[in-house]
Every structure is written in structure tokens, then in C-alpha cells.
Amino acid sequence: MKSSDIREKFLKYFEGKGHRIVSSHGLIPPSDPTLLFVNAGMVQFKDVFAGYRDPGYRRATTSQKCLRVSGKHNDLDEVGRTPRHHTFFEMLGNFSFGDYFKKDAITYAWDLLINVYGLKPADLWVTVHPDDEEARRLWVSEAGVAPERIIADPDDFWSMGDTGPCGPCSEIYVDRGPSYPGTSMYDQGHRFMEIWNLVFMQFNRDETGKLTPLPAPSIDTGMGLERIASVLQGVRTNYDTDLLKPLIERAALAAGVKYGSDPDTDTSLRVIADHARATAFLIADGVFPENEGRGYVLRRLMRRALRFGHKLGFRGPFFTDICLHVSVVMGAAWPELDRDASVIARVAGQEEERFLRTLSSGMELIDAAISSAAASGRHDIDGLTVFTLYDTHGFPIDLTEVVASEKGMGIDRDGFNALMEEQRARGRASWKAHDGSMDTIMEHCRVNGIRTGFVGYEYDETSGEKVAATVKAIFRDGIPVNSVAAGDEAMIVTDVTPFYGESGGQVGDTGVISGAGFEFAVQDTRKPGEDCFVHVGRVAAGSASIGDPVGMTVAPSRMSTRRNHSATHLLHRALRTVLGAHVRQRGSLVTPDRFRFDFSHMAAMSADEIARVEELVQGWIFEDSPVVTVETDIEHAVADGAMHFFEDKYGEVVRMVRMGGSVELCGGTHVARTSSIGLLKIVSEGGISAGVRRIEGLTGAAAVAFLKERDALMRLVERGVRAEGAAAVDKIEKLVDQEKALRKEVADLRVKAAAAGSSGPSAPDVVEFGGVRVMLVSADGMDRKGLRELSDVMRDRIASGLVLMTLVEGPKMTVCLAVTPDLQKARPAGPVLNSILAPLGGRGGGSPSLAQGAVDTPADRSILLDALAKALQ
Ligand code: ATP
Ligand code: MG
């Protein structure tokens, strides 16, 4: 059975059981600061399970892209070494949101495996949690599993976080037969392989760890597509399925090796195939190699693959080709692979080239570490060096280990681990500091059934007549309180709000919440969950309590925020028109004052491209087209050409925003008609990381003010050069040219003047010491070049002798000595000059014909003559 059929049959099976087929979420999780990558099918439904969002259906099925390379789920070290682990894999899943529970979940899973996929019950085993008698009973009564094939496993318990939904789970294993190592369900061989995990979410865990039954328990299951494919295709490992074998074969062919002939070679080929998939999917989802965060994970994955390639004997680029081959294998199911092929080619290609260049320098570093370890009598490379190689140079620990062992050295793994742990702890602390208090607030609201309705698309303010708002929760220092008084810093949650909560790059609104004698200055609005809006600020007057009715007024600066947000949509469209369809939004920041827009593009924009983008946008502004917002579902929106981007989180109902030909999914606030933007001005364009550019821009009054200021400056310039417009520019160019010419002329004249022996302070003077004629010349006011020219002229003039030139510049005196050819052997310029300068506390040097030096305080003529006399004795 082809993997595409396996996927299709799974989704169709559950569709037939009333499940909605929902498309995979991207690899970047919906706004969740605790998670780097989506690592299970349930991630996109977290807020549904937690009761924050109603998707409009109660059963769903997906094939979700997953990546397990960080955090609690990190399978990186297993990849290539076990038959069943990948970094990137697809997880097939079925979900019940408070609808069916254990009985149906068990029945469906068994029915699909036996009756659709044709597995034999004799090959299957099941685990359950020791306390979950219900599940054990159902496996027997509903699926007919023999009781001795149901094993109790205390690890079969799953939870979403420290608090929240959790429950026992039950896993289905396949016995792959005696040709695999491992003899029982209890040992670690690969004979028994977990294929499917059914999670029964039946409790809520509170802060004290107490479990209370959920009113409507839920189901979350996950089965690895690659694993079930290996079983159904009757092959020994996931890597021999149609999902991975073609990649392995391509790599083997390029390397000139044979898969299956040597265990080490096989591991390398498997790692390369696995990492190529992860790389291709990550880039298609907008992750580019970077030195931090998600981009860093990608960089590490790529470098690891390249290192294994190095082991296979590759010395030039090979990996990008394998990444591109992923679309040949999986492009039919995942259209983004074809759509973004050119981006994958460029981004992966650039990174590969770059690493190949650093690989050789890294090898030198390792060599140096090995010699210094050997010199100090150690038999291993210390932990700090291993960590630095890993952290700063991107050398995976196993690379360092292999290279070290080739030289008979080990590595200090414990030292390395300790440093890694420190780094992880730092990372955890920063995530926590980042959103800890918002988590508590969100949990408080969820438990107390507090939800905020957002009315900010229609209203900038609420008052009793339009919409009544009531204070529902108040927090001081992150702790729920009943009331707050003047001077308190606090956070207020209401049942409705016109305040936009920070999300999708748009900053939170500011403004005022007021009640009887009470005023609260809102400094920021946060939105930690779909229906959870938190107003952060300070009580300016009076006091407020839970239950108080309030009026809420958003500050007028919101209009500027609207302009800036709408401008980013038009800008995005214009960039795609001018630069090409590969341009994708990588991030944005929309504030009342300005906006920032990051996008993928490999080269700096030319002035002409920037001008064309500005013109296009301005044209759409002048068109005065209406901004139309409709709520629809994601499938319709995408079919309508809406662009949606990885980091945004969309519920099933999405907002589609159209204006001037741009269609995007967006939850932000916008102008009513494009003309309200007024004016768009790009003020800067630059690179922020490989393949990512950033534009900063202004709209409306801010753009006008910017142009006015420029205009005022231009007027000052015009007045200064006494010409207008283009003539002023011509004039400045002319002035610059003229100034250059004049400088040269002055320099030439100085040489001539000094050489001509004209009267005045620069008149040359000839003295004689020990039969050598010395010409003294003052070269004040000349530059270095002039000095050289002057020395040539004077050397000719004196025919045989020395020319000593002095040039006083501020507190310093430069001294230059030229010697005619006949004397250069006997009196080379360098040593002679040095002996002149030494008694004056200076130094000099140069060739036999010309030397130059300096002293810190100008010496007068008599001192110089004394020094000269001594030097020529
Ligand atoms: P294992 O113990 O084999 O690592 P797991 O307990 O981590 O599996 P779950 O977290 O329960 O797995 O994930 C659900 C399913 O996803 C698994 O039953 C398996 O089929 C699949 N799966 C999990 N991790 C991987 C992986 N790294 N590569 C491929 N498939 C995986
Ligand atoms: Mg695992």
C-alpha cells in the first residue's frame, strides 16, 4: 500500500465516522511561547481542548507535519540509529472535542487497523495505564484483544502542561517478528514498535496537582505515517518505505556507495534523508538558517546532515539536491514543496556553501583543541571547548567526538552536558519570564468562565448606550484581586472590549477605561488567548471593583495604527509584483508611529525597485478602494487566493481582508478605504539575516512630516549653494569636483614654491657637514604626496647631497630625508634619519633614497642642525 493511500484511507475512514478533515498546521506552532515546533497533531487544537475556542465541529482528523528536535520531544539522537525515529514526520490523528470517548476511540482504531489496513490481531499488542481498568476492559470487549496481550504501563499518562487537561493513554504496538532484536514487549529491541497512541483526556489538573474529572472528556490520537507504512509495506525500517527510500537512493548514488552494505554508511544515508525532509519543510514554512531560535535549529540540522555527508566522502555541495528531491517524493501531498522550490534551492544552497567553507576552519579548531589537550596531558577535549565548537561553530557533538577519536582522544561529555543544561535553564527562565504571568491570568479566566468579546472592528469606544462593558477580573502583581485604587499598577479583564490585543505584529491599543469617579490609563493590551484580552495599565483616579460597569475609549492613535497595518498589506502585494512571487512575509510590527515589514528576498532592493513599490502602493491608495472584511473558513479563503502566513493563528473561522487587489487573512484593524492611508513612504530597506530583508515605512501624517522635514533640509541646501532643485544637485557635484581640482593645484603650487627657492620661510637653505651638502626645506602645509614630489625635485636640484624636509602639523613635526643616488650607500636615508631623530625622541624609517619619521614636539632650526652635525660626523 503506497503511503499516499495509507494517508488517504486514514482521513477518509474518519471522515466516514463524522470527522472533519482539517488541513495540517504549519511547523511553526500557533502563538505558544513554550513550543519551538509543532510536535503532535493535537497542537493546533490545544485551545479547543482547553475550552478557549469553538471550532464549530466536534470531531476532526488530520495528517499533521511534526518536528521533534527540541524540548521534551527530541528524537534527534535516535535518527538514523533506530528503525522508527525521524526529526520530521507525519502524524495521522483523530480528535474528539468533548464528543465520543474511550469506547469509540478504541473501536475505530482497531477497525481501521484490522479491516481497512488488513493487519492481523496476532501481530498486535496494547498497553494501558495500570489504573485504567475501563480501557483494559474495552480493548477486550470492543476489540476482542486477548487479555494477555494487554500490558500495564505506568508511563501511559499524558498531560498538556503542568496544569490543564490530562489523562491516561493507551498504545498499540506491532510485533515485527523474531528477525528483529528484542524478545518481549518489555525490552528495548525494535521488534515491538509503537505505532499508535490513543490519549484519553479525562481530567483537569489544577495548580496543586489535584485531578478533577472533565465534564466532557476528549480524545487525541497520533499514529506515525512512516511507521504504519513500514508495517504495511513489509519493510524492515521506516527508511525503506516509499517516503524515504528514494531520498536514500539518491544520496547513495551521488556518494557512490551502496545502501545496506555497511552500518555506518547506512546511518549517514538515513540521517541525510531525514534531515533533507526536515530542511525542505522548514524552509517552505518560512524558517531560514539563523543564529537563534527556530532558524538555529534548522542550521544545526543542516550542518549535521553535511557532517554525515562529509563522512560519506562528499567534499562539495550535495545536500540541497536531496532537499529538492523531497518534492518529487512528497510534492503531491504537500504542494508547498513545489511552490517554494526556488526558495528552498537558494536558502539551502547558500547555507550549504557557507558551511562547507567553515567546515575546514572548524577542523583546524578541533585540531588545536586536541593538541592543547595532549600538551596538558589530558585524554579528552574539555567540555567548554566541545560546547563552544557546538554552540558557536555549529559542530554537532558527534562530529567533535568522531574527529577526536580519530586522533585517539575522547571528549568530556559530562562537562559538555553540564554547560548544555545551564544553557537550557537560561532558555527556560527566559520563556517563563516572558509569559508566565499571562499564563496564570489566562488560566484564571478559563477556570472562572471569563471571556472577552472583541468589538474593536466596529467601535473605537464603548459607552452604556452602544455596548455595555463590565469589569470581570482584576490582577495586581499578577494575582487576582477584587478591587484596585488610584496609583495601582494593574491588569483589567472585561466582558467586552474595543481594545485590540497585541497579535499578528500589531501592537496592543492604548486608551482609557473609566467608571464612576474612576479612570484607568491603558498602556498596553495583551491577548494571551483567543477570547482573553488583558488591559495593562495604571489607575489614574478613583477605584474600580469587579462587577463595575465601565466605558472604554481607545486612544486616537489607533487610526494611525490602522493606516500602518493596511499599508503593510498593500506593500506586501507590491513587493510580490515588483520582486517576484517568492516574496513572503516573515514578520511585521505595526505601531501608531511607523511599521516594519520583514520579507524573504535574497538581494538588496535597488532604488528603482523601491520607487516602483512606492508608486504601486500610492496608486492603490489613490484608487480609494473599500477595505472589505469577510469571515469565512480557511479553505474558502485560501481558494480565494488569500495569503496566510506561518506564525499567525487561525481558528476555523478566519477574517479575510481585501483591499486594492490584496487578499490576506488577518485579525488586525484596518482603514475603511485605502485613501485613508494618505501617503506611503519607505524610509529604509536593509538585510536582517540571510535571505530576509526589512522595510521600515511611514503613512499618513507621519509620512507627510517626514517629507516636510526633508523638504526643509533641501531648502537649506539650496540656499547654501544658491541654486534650486536639480540645479542645486548639479552645483554640488560641480563644487565637489572643483574642490578636488583646487586641492591638487594648491599642492602642486606648494611644491613649485618650495622648489623655486622663493624668499620667505620656505626658502631652501644649504649647509655642509663633513663634506656632505644638506638642503633644509620647510614643507609646512603640504600633504604626504606633495612631500614626496618635493623630495624628488629637490634631490635633482642639489645633484649630490641630502634634502631634509620638515612639516609642522599641530604639535607634531614630520621629518623627511631624501638622499641623492651617489650617497645612498654611504649615507642611506633610513639610518641617517633615525640618528637625527633619536636625540629628539623620535623615530623614522624608509628606503636608502627616502625616509620619513616624526617627533612629538617641533624642534627649532639650531637643534636640528646640531642633530644633523652629529649624525653626519
Ligand atoms: P517512541 O516511544 O517510539 O519514541 P512516542 O511515545 O514518543 O514514541 P508519541 O509521542 O505517543 O510517540 O507519538 C504518537 C505517534 O507518533 C507514535 O505512536 C509514533 O507512531 C509516531 N512518532 C512519534 N515520534 C516519532 C518519530 N520521532 N518519528 C516517527 N514517528 C514518530
Ligand atoms: Mg518518543
Short mmCIF file of C-alpha atoms in Angstrom, two decimals, residues 346-715:
data_model
loop_
_atom_site.label_atom_id
_atom_site.label_comp_id
_atom_site.label_asym_id
_atom_site.label_seq_id
_atom_site.Cartn_x
_atom_site.Cartn_y
_atom_site.Cartn_z
CA ARG A 346 18.52 29.26 -2.75
CA VAL A 347 18.31 29.17 1.03
CA ALA A 348 19.60 25.61 1.41
CA GLY A 349 22.22 26.17 -1.29
CA GLN A 350 23.58 29.29 0.36
CA GLU A 351 23.76 27.65 3.77
CA GLU A 352 25.44 24.58 2.36
CA GLU A 353 28.12 26.63 0.62
CA ARG A 354 28.70 28.62 3.72
CA PHE A 355 29.13 25.59 5.94
CA LEU A 356 31.48 23.88 3.52
CA ARG A 357 33.68 26.94 3.86
CA THR A 358 33.61 26.87 7.67
CA LEU A 359 33.98 23.11 7.90
CA SER A 360 37.66 23.26 7.11
CA SER A 361 38.33 26.09 9.57
CA GLY A 362 36.37 24.20 12.25
CA MET A 363 38.54 21.16 11.66
CA GLU A 364 41.55 23.34 12.44
CA LEU A 365 39.91 24.41 15.70
CA ILE A 366 39.36 20.83 16.71
CA ASP A 367 42.96 20.01 15.85
CA ALA A 368 44.18 22.88 18.01
CA ALA A 369 42.00 21.73 20.91
CA ILE A 370 43.37 18.21 20.54
CA SER A 371 46.99 19.37 20.61
CA SER A 372 46.45 21.59 23.64
CA ALA A 373 44.66 18.75 25.45
CA ALA A 374 47.55 16.44 24.58
CA ALA A 375 50.07 19.05 25.74
CA SER A 376 48.41 19.32 29.14
CA GLY A 377 48.32 15.56 29.47
CA ARG A 378 44.57 15.14 29.02
CA HIS A 379 43.00 12.30 27.14
CA ASP A 380 39.88 14.17 26.26
CA ILE A 381 38.83 17.55 24.91
CA ASP A 382 37.41 19.65 27.73
CA GLY A 383 33.68 20.32 27.96
CA LEU A 384 33.95 24.04 27.32
CA THR A 385 35.77 23.52 24.03
CA VAL A 386 33.25 20.91 22.93
CA PHE A 387 30.44 23.24 23.91
CA THR A 388 31.99 26.20 22.11
CA LEU A 389 32.50 24.13 18.99
CA TYR A 390 28.86 23.13 19.21
CA ASP A 391 27.34 26.42 20.22
CA THR A 392 29.43 28.93 18.30
CA HIS A 393 30.65 26.93 15.32
CA GLY A 394 27.72 24.60 14.84
CA PHE A 395 29.73 21.43 15.25
CA PRO A 396 27.45 18.68 16.48
CA ILE A 397 28.90 16.85 19.45
CA ASP A 398 29.19 13.62 17.49
CA LEU A 399 31.29 15.37 14.87
CA THR A 400 33.72 16.54 17.54
CA GLU A 401 33.70 13.08 19.05
CA VAL A 402 34.43 11.34 15.76
CA VAL A 403 37.26 13.70 14.87
CA ALA A 404 38.68 13.39 18.38
CA SER A 405 38.53 9.62 18.35
CA GLU A 406 40.33 9.54 15.02
CA LYS A 407 43.20 11.16 16.93
CA GLY A 408 42.90 8.79 19.88
CA MET A 409 41.11 11.32 22.07
CA GLY A 410 37.79 11.33 23.89
CA ILE A 411 35.54 14.23 24.79
CA ASP A 412 34.38 15.45 28.19
CA ARG A 413 30.71 14.63 27.71
CA ASP A 414 29.74 15.40 31.31
CA GLY A 415 31.32 18.82 31.13
CA PHE A 416 29.53 19.43 27.87
CA ASN A 417 26.20 18.23 29.28
CA ALA A 418 26.54 20.50 32.30
CA LEU A 419 27.06 23.51 30.04
CA MET A 420 24.14 22.45 27.84
CA GLU A 421 21.93 22.13 30.91
CA GLU A 422 22.94 25.62 32.04
CA GLN A 423 22.04 26.97 28.65
CA ARG A 424 18.69 25.18 28.67
CA ALA A 425 17.91 26.52 32.12
CA ARG A 426 18.65 30.02 30.89
CA GLY A 427 16.36 29.41 27.94
CA ARG A 428 13.55 28.12 30.14
CA ALA A 429 13.90 31.05 32.50
CA SER A 430 13.57 33.49 29.64
CA TRP A 431 10.46 31.78 28.26
CA LYS A 432 8.90 31.85 31.71
CA ALA A 433 9.76 35.48 32.36
CA HIS A 434 8.29 36.22 29.01
CA ASP A 435 4.80 34.94 29.50
CA GLY A 436 4.48 33.41 32.95
CA SER A 437 2.02 35.90 34.37
CA MET A 438 -0.15 35.86 31.25
CA ASP A 439 -0.45 32.08 31.59
CA THR A 440 -1.76 32.46 35.13
CA ILE A 441 -4.22 35.12 34.05
CA MET A 442 -5.45 33.03 31.17
CA GLU A 443 -5.89 30.02 33.45
CA HIS A 444 -7.81 32.13 35.98
CA CYS A 445 -10.16 33.36 33.26
CA ARG A 446 -10.68 29.89 31.88
CA VAL A 447 -11.48 28.36 35.26
CA ASN A 448 -13.91 31.20 36.07
CA GLY A 449 -15.55 31.16 32.66
CA ILE A 450 -14.45 34.71 31.83
CA ARG A 451 -14.34 35.51 28.12
CA THR A 452 -13.90 38.82 26.37
CA GLY A 453 -15.84 39.67 23.24
CA PHE A 454 -13.86 41.91 20.88
CA VAL A 455 -15.89 44.78 19.37
CA GLY A 456 -12.94 46.84 18.15
CA TYR A 457 -13.64 46.24 14.46
CA GLU A 458 -16.87 48.25 14.80
CA TYR A 459 -16.17 50.55 17.72
CA ASP A 460 -13.37 52.75 18.99
CA GLU A 461 -15.23 53.26 22.23
CA THR A 462 -17.99 51.68 24.22
CA SER A 463 -20.39 53.53 26.41
CA GLY A 464 -23.58 52.41 28.07
CA GLU A 465 -25.79 53.06 25.01
CA LYS A 466 -23.68 51.25 22.43
CA VAL A 467 -22.14 48.35 24.23
CA ALA A 468 -22.09 47.77 27.96
CA ALA A 469 -18.77 46.62 29.36
CA THR A 470 -18.26 45.24 32.85
CA VAL A 471 -15.09 44.56 34.83
CA LYS A 472 -14.75 40.79 35.19
CA ALA A 473 -11.33 40.32 36.70
CA ILE A 474 -8.56 42.48 38.16
CA PHE A 475 -4.94 41.49 38.78
CA ARG A 476 -2.30 43.24 40.83
CA ASP A 477 1.24 41.81 40.67
CA GLY A 478 -0.27 39.01 38.62
CA ILE A 479 -2.59 37.97 41.47
CA PRO A 480 -6.40 38.18 41.23
CA VAL A 481 -7.86 40.90 43.47
CA ASN A 482 -11.36 42.31 43.95
CA SER A 483 -10.58 45.98 43.52
CA VAL A 484 -7.82 48.47 42.76
CA ALA A 485 -7.35 52.10 43.78
CA ALA A 486 -5.58 55.21 42.46
CA GLY A 487 -1.87 54.67 41.87
CA ASP A 488 -2.09 50.89 41.45
CA GLU A 489 -0.47 49.17 38.51
CA ALA A 490 -2.99 46.58 37.43
CA MET A 491 -4.45 44.43 34.69
CA ILE A 492 -8.15 44.51 33.97
CA VAL A 493 -10.26 41.99 32.07
CA THR A 494 -13.74 42.99 30.87
CA ASP A 495 -16.51 41.05 29.19
CA VAL A 496 -16.30 43.13 26.01
CA THR A 497 -13.58 45.40 24.72
CA PRO A 498 -12.86 47.68 21.79
CA PHE A 499 -9.10 47.45 22.60
CA TYR A 500 -7.06 45.41 20.14
CA GLY A 501 -4.82 42.90 21.94
CA GLU A 502 -1.27 42.59 20.63
CA SER A 503 -1.13 39.91 17.95
CA GLY A 504 -0.15 39.34 14.35
CA GLY A 505 2.55 42.01 14.63
CA GLN A 506 0.09 44.77 15.54
CA VAL A 507 0.77 46.32 18.93
CA GLY A 508 -1.93 46.44 21.62
CA ASP A 509 -4.18 49.51 21.85
CA THR A 510 -3.80 52.20 24.49
CA GLY A 511 -6.54 54.42 25.90
CA VAL A 512 -8.79 54.86 28.91
CA ILE A 513 -11.22 52.71 30.89
CA SER A 514 -13.50 54.80 33.10
CA GLY A 515 -16.35 54.32 35.55
CA ALA A 516 -17.99 56.29 38.38
CA GLY A 517 -15.15 58.55 39.57
CA PHE A 518 -12.68 56.03 38.24
CA GLU A 519 -10.10 56.24 35.48
CA PHE A 520 -7.64 53.60 34.33
CA ALA A 521 -4.93 54.50 31.82
CA VAL A 522 -4.46 51.55 29.48
CA GLN A 523 -0.79 51.39 28.46
CA ASP A 524 -0.99 48.15 26.55
CA THR A 525 -3.48 45.44 25.67
CA ARG A 526 -2.41 41.80 25.55
CA LYS A 527 -4.21 38.82 24.17
CA PRO A 528 -2.84 35.60 25.67
CA GLY A 529 -5.77 33.51 24.37
CA GLU A 530 -8.44 33.75 21.69
CA ASP A 531 -11.14 35.20 23.96
CA CYS A 532 -8.86 36.63 26.60
CA PHE A 533 -7.99 40.36 26.46
CA VAL A 534 -5.91 41.86 29.24
CA HIS A 535 -5.70 45.66 29.68
CA VAL A 536 -2.41 46.59 31.28
CA GLY A 537 -2.02 50.00 32.94
CA ARG A 538 -2.36 52.21 35.96
CA VAL A 539 -5.30 53.51 37.97
CA ALA A 540 -5.21 57.28 37.46
CA ALA A 541 -8.12 58.17 39.74
CA GLY A 542 -10.77 56.58 41.96
CA SER A 543 -11.14 52.87 42.41
CA ALA A 544 -12.71 50.01 40.49
CA SER A 545 -14.14 46.68 41.59
CA ILE A 546 -15.22 43.52 39.87
CA GLY A 547 -18.74 43.97 38.54
CA ASP A 548 -18.39 47.73 37.86
CA PRO A 549 -19.82 48.93 34.57
CA VAL A 550 -17.21 50.88 32.58
CA GLY A 551 -16.82 52.92 29.43
CA MET A 552 -13.81 52.11 27.28
CA THR A 553 -12.14 54.52 24.88
CA VAL A 554 -9.28 53.65 22.58
CA ALA A 555 -6.72 56.44 22.10
CA PRO A 556 -7.00 58.32 18.77
CA SER A 557 -3.59 56.95 17.73
CA ARG A 558 -5.46 53.79 16.74
CA MET A 559 -6.28 55.49 13.41
CA SER A 560 -2.55 55.69 12.67
CA THR A 561 -2.18 52.04 13.59
CA ARG A 562 -4.95 51.19 11.11
CA ARG A 563 -3.18 53.13 8.36
CA ASN A 564 0.10 51.39 9.04
CA HIS A 565 -1.45 47.96 9.16
CA SER A 566 -3.34 48.41 5.89
CA ALA A 567 -0.17 49.78 4.32
CA THR A 568 1.70 46.54 5.11
CA HIS A 569 -0.90 44.59 3.13
CA LEU A 570 -0.54 46.82 0.08
CA LEU A 571 3.22 46.81 0.47
CA HIS A 572 3.27 43.03 0.54
CA ARG A 573 1.33 42.84 -2.70
CA ALA A 574 3.54 45.47 -4.34
CA LEU A 575 6.71 43.62 -3.31
CA ARG A 576 5.42 40.43 -4.85
CA THR A 577 4.58 42.32 -8.02
CA VAL A 578 7.93 44.08 -8.31
CA LEU A 579 10.33 41.47 -6.90
CA GLY A 580 8.50 38.22 -7.64
CA ALA A 581 6.15 35.69 -6.11
CA HIS A 582 8.88 34.21 -3.91
CA VAL A 583 8.45 37.18 -1.58
CA ARG A 584 6.72 36.14 1.61
CA GLN A 585 6.05 37.96 4.80
CA ARG A 586 8.41 36.84 7.53
CA GLY A 587 7.19 39.14 10.25
CA SER A 588 5.88 42.61 10.87
CA LEU A 589 5.49 45.25 13.51
CA VAL A 590 2.65 47.71 13.32
CA THR A 591 2.59 50.62 15.76
CA PRO A 592 0.84 54.00 15.59
CA ASP A 593 4.13 55.73 14.64
CA ARG A 594 5.54 53.51 11.94
CA PHE A 595 5.60 50.00 10.56
CA ARG A 596 8.20 47.40 9.87
CA PHE A 597 7.81 44.63 7.35
CA ASP A 598 10.19 41.66 7.02
CA PHE A 599 10.11 39.51 3.92
CA SER A 600 12.08 36.82 2.15
CA HIS A 601 14.21 38.08 -0.71
CA MET A 602 17.83 37.36 -1.47
CA ALA A 603 19.21 40.69 -2.69
CA ALA A 604 19.14 44.31 -1.59
CA MET A 605 16.43 46.30 -3.35
CA SER A 606 17.60 48.88 -5.87
CA ALA A 607 16.49 52.49 -5.59
CA ASP A 608 14.41 51.90 -8.70
CA GLU A 609 12.64 48.87 -7.17
CA ILE A 610 11.84 50.82 -4.02
CA ALA A 611 10.45 53.67 -6.10
CA ARG A 612 8.27 51.26 -8.10
CA VAL A 613 6.91 49.67 -4.94
CA GLU A 614 6.06 53.08 -3.51
CA GLU A 615 4.36 54.09 -6.73
CA LEU A 616 2.25 50.94 -6.88
CA VAL A 617 1.07 51.33 -3.31
CA GLN A 618 0.37 55.03 -3.78
CA GLY A 619 -1.69 54.16 -6.84
CA TRP A 620 -3.83 51.78 -4.79
CA ILE A 621 -4.22 54.44 -2.12
CA PHE A 622 -5.46 56.92 -4.73
CA GLU A 623 -7.89 54.31 -6.09
CA ASP A 624 -9.79 54.77 -2.85
CA SER A 625 -10.99 51.17 -2.88
CA PRO A 626 -13.02 49.92 0.05
CA VAL A 627 -11.40 47.58 2.55
CA VAL A 628 -13.69 44.57 2.68
CA THR A 629 -13.59 42.10 5.51
CA VAL A 630 -15.43 38.80 5.43
CA GLU A 631 -15.47 35.93 7.82
CA THR A 632 -15.12 32.60 6.13
CA ASP A 633 -13.38 29.29 6.64
CA ILE A 634 -9.76 28.75 5.83
CA GLU A 635 -10.37 26.51 2.82
CA HIS A 636 -12.56 29.13 1.12
CA ALA A 637 -10.16 31.88 1.98
CA VAL A 638 -7.18 30.04 0.52
CA ALA A 639 -9.24 29.13 -2.54
CA ASP A 640 -9.94 32.86 -2.91
CA GLY A 641 -6.22 33.49 -3.06
CA ALA A 642 -5.78 34.75 0.47
CA MET A 643 -2.21 34.73 1.67
CA HIS A 644 -1.70 33.43 5.13
CA PHE A 645 1.49 33.15 6.99
CA PHE A 646 3.06 30.75 9.30
CA GLU A 647 3.11 32.47 12.61
CA ASP A 648 -0.47 33.56 12.61
CA LYS A 649 -3.02 31.51 14.40
CA TYR A 650 -6.31 30.99 12.73
CA GLY A 651 -9.39 29.39 14.12
CA GLU A 652 -11.66 27.69 11.67
CA VAL A 653 -13.49 30.95 11.07
CA VAL A 654 -10.98 33.34 9.58
CA ARG A 655 -11.09 37.02 8.69
CA MET A 656 -10.27 37.69 5.10
CA VAL A 657 -9.21 41.26 4.38
CA ARG A 658 -9.33 42.58 0.82
CA MET A 659 -8.14 45.93 -0.43
CA GLY A 660 -6.75 47.20 -3.71
CA GLY A 661 -6.21 43.68 -5.05
CA SER A 662 -4.61 42.36 -1.89
CA VAL A 663 -6.26 39.43 -0.11
CA GLU A 664 -4.90 38.32 3.24
CA LEU A 665 -6.06 36.52 6.30
CA CYS A 666 -5.66 38.98 9.11
CA GLY A 667 -7.15 39.70 12.50
CA GLY A 668 -5.83 43.27 12.66
CA THR A 669 -7.64 46.57 12.46
CA HIS A 670 -7.70 48.40 9.14
CA VAL A 671 -8.78 51.61 7.46
CA ALA A 672 -12.23 51.65 5.82
CA ARG A 673 -10.94 52.80 2.43
CA THR A 674 -7.41 52.73 1.06
CA SER A 675 -7.41 56.51 0.59
CA SER A 676 -7.35 56.94 4.38
CA ILE A 677 -3.74 55.74 4.34
CA GLY A 678 -3.00 59.05 2.65
CA LEU A 679 0.62 58.54 1.79
CA LEU A 680 3.16 55.75 1.98
CA LYS A 681 6.85 56.46 2.37
CA ILE A 682 9.53 53.80 2.65
CA VAL A 683 12.26 55.21 4.87
CA SER A 684 14.68 52.29 4.91
CA GLU A 685 15.40 48.93 3.35
CA GLY A 686 18.09 46.55 4.58
CA GLY A 687 19.04 42.95 5.33
CA ILE A 688 18.39 41.42 8.75
CA SER A 689 19.61 37.86 8.13
CA ALA A 690 20.40 35.59 5.20
CA GLY A 691 17.58 35.97 2.70
CA VAL A 692 15.45 38.24 4.87
CA ARG A 693 15.00 41.97 4.19
CA ARG A 694 13.33 44.59 6.32
CA ILE A 695 11.44 47.66 5.17
CA GLU A 696 10.53 50.46 7.54
CA GLY A 697 7.83 52.84 6.49
CA LEU A 698 5.52 55.66 7.41
CA THR A 699 1.98 56.58 6.43
CA GLY A 700 -0.44 59.44 6.82
CA ALA A 701 0.68 62.44 8.87
CA ALA A 702 3.99 60.80 9.83
CA ALA A 703 4.87 60.32 6.14
CA VAL A 704 3.92 63.91 5.39
CA ALA A 705 6.01 65.16 8.33
CA PHE A 706 8.96 63.11 7.10
CA LEU A 707 8.73 64.59 3.60
CA LYS A 708 8.29 68.10 5.01
CA GLU A 709 11.42 67.78 7.06
CA ARG A 710 13.31 66.53 4.03
CA ASP A 711 11.94 69.45 2.07
CA ALA A 712 13.08 71.94 4.70
CA LEU A 713 16.56 70.42 4.65
CA MET A 714 16.61 70.63 0.87
CA ARG A 715 15.76 74.32 1.08
#
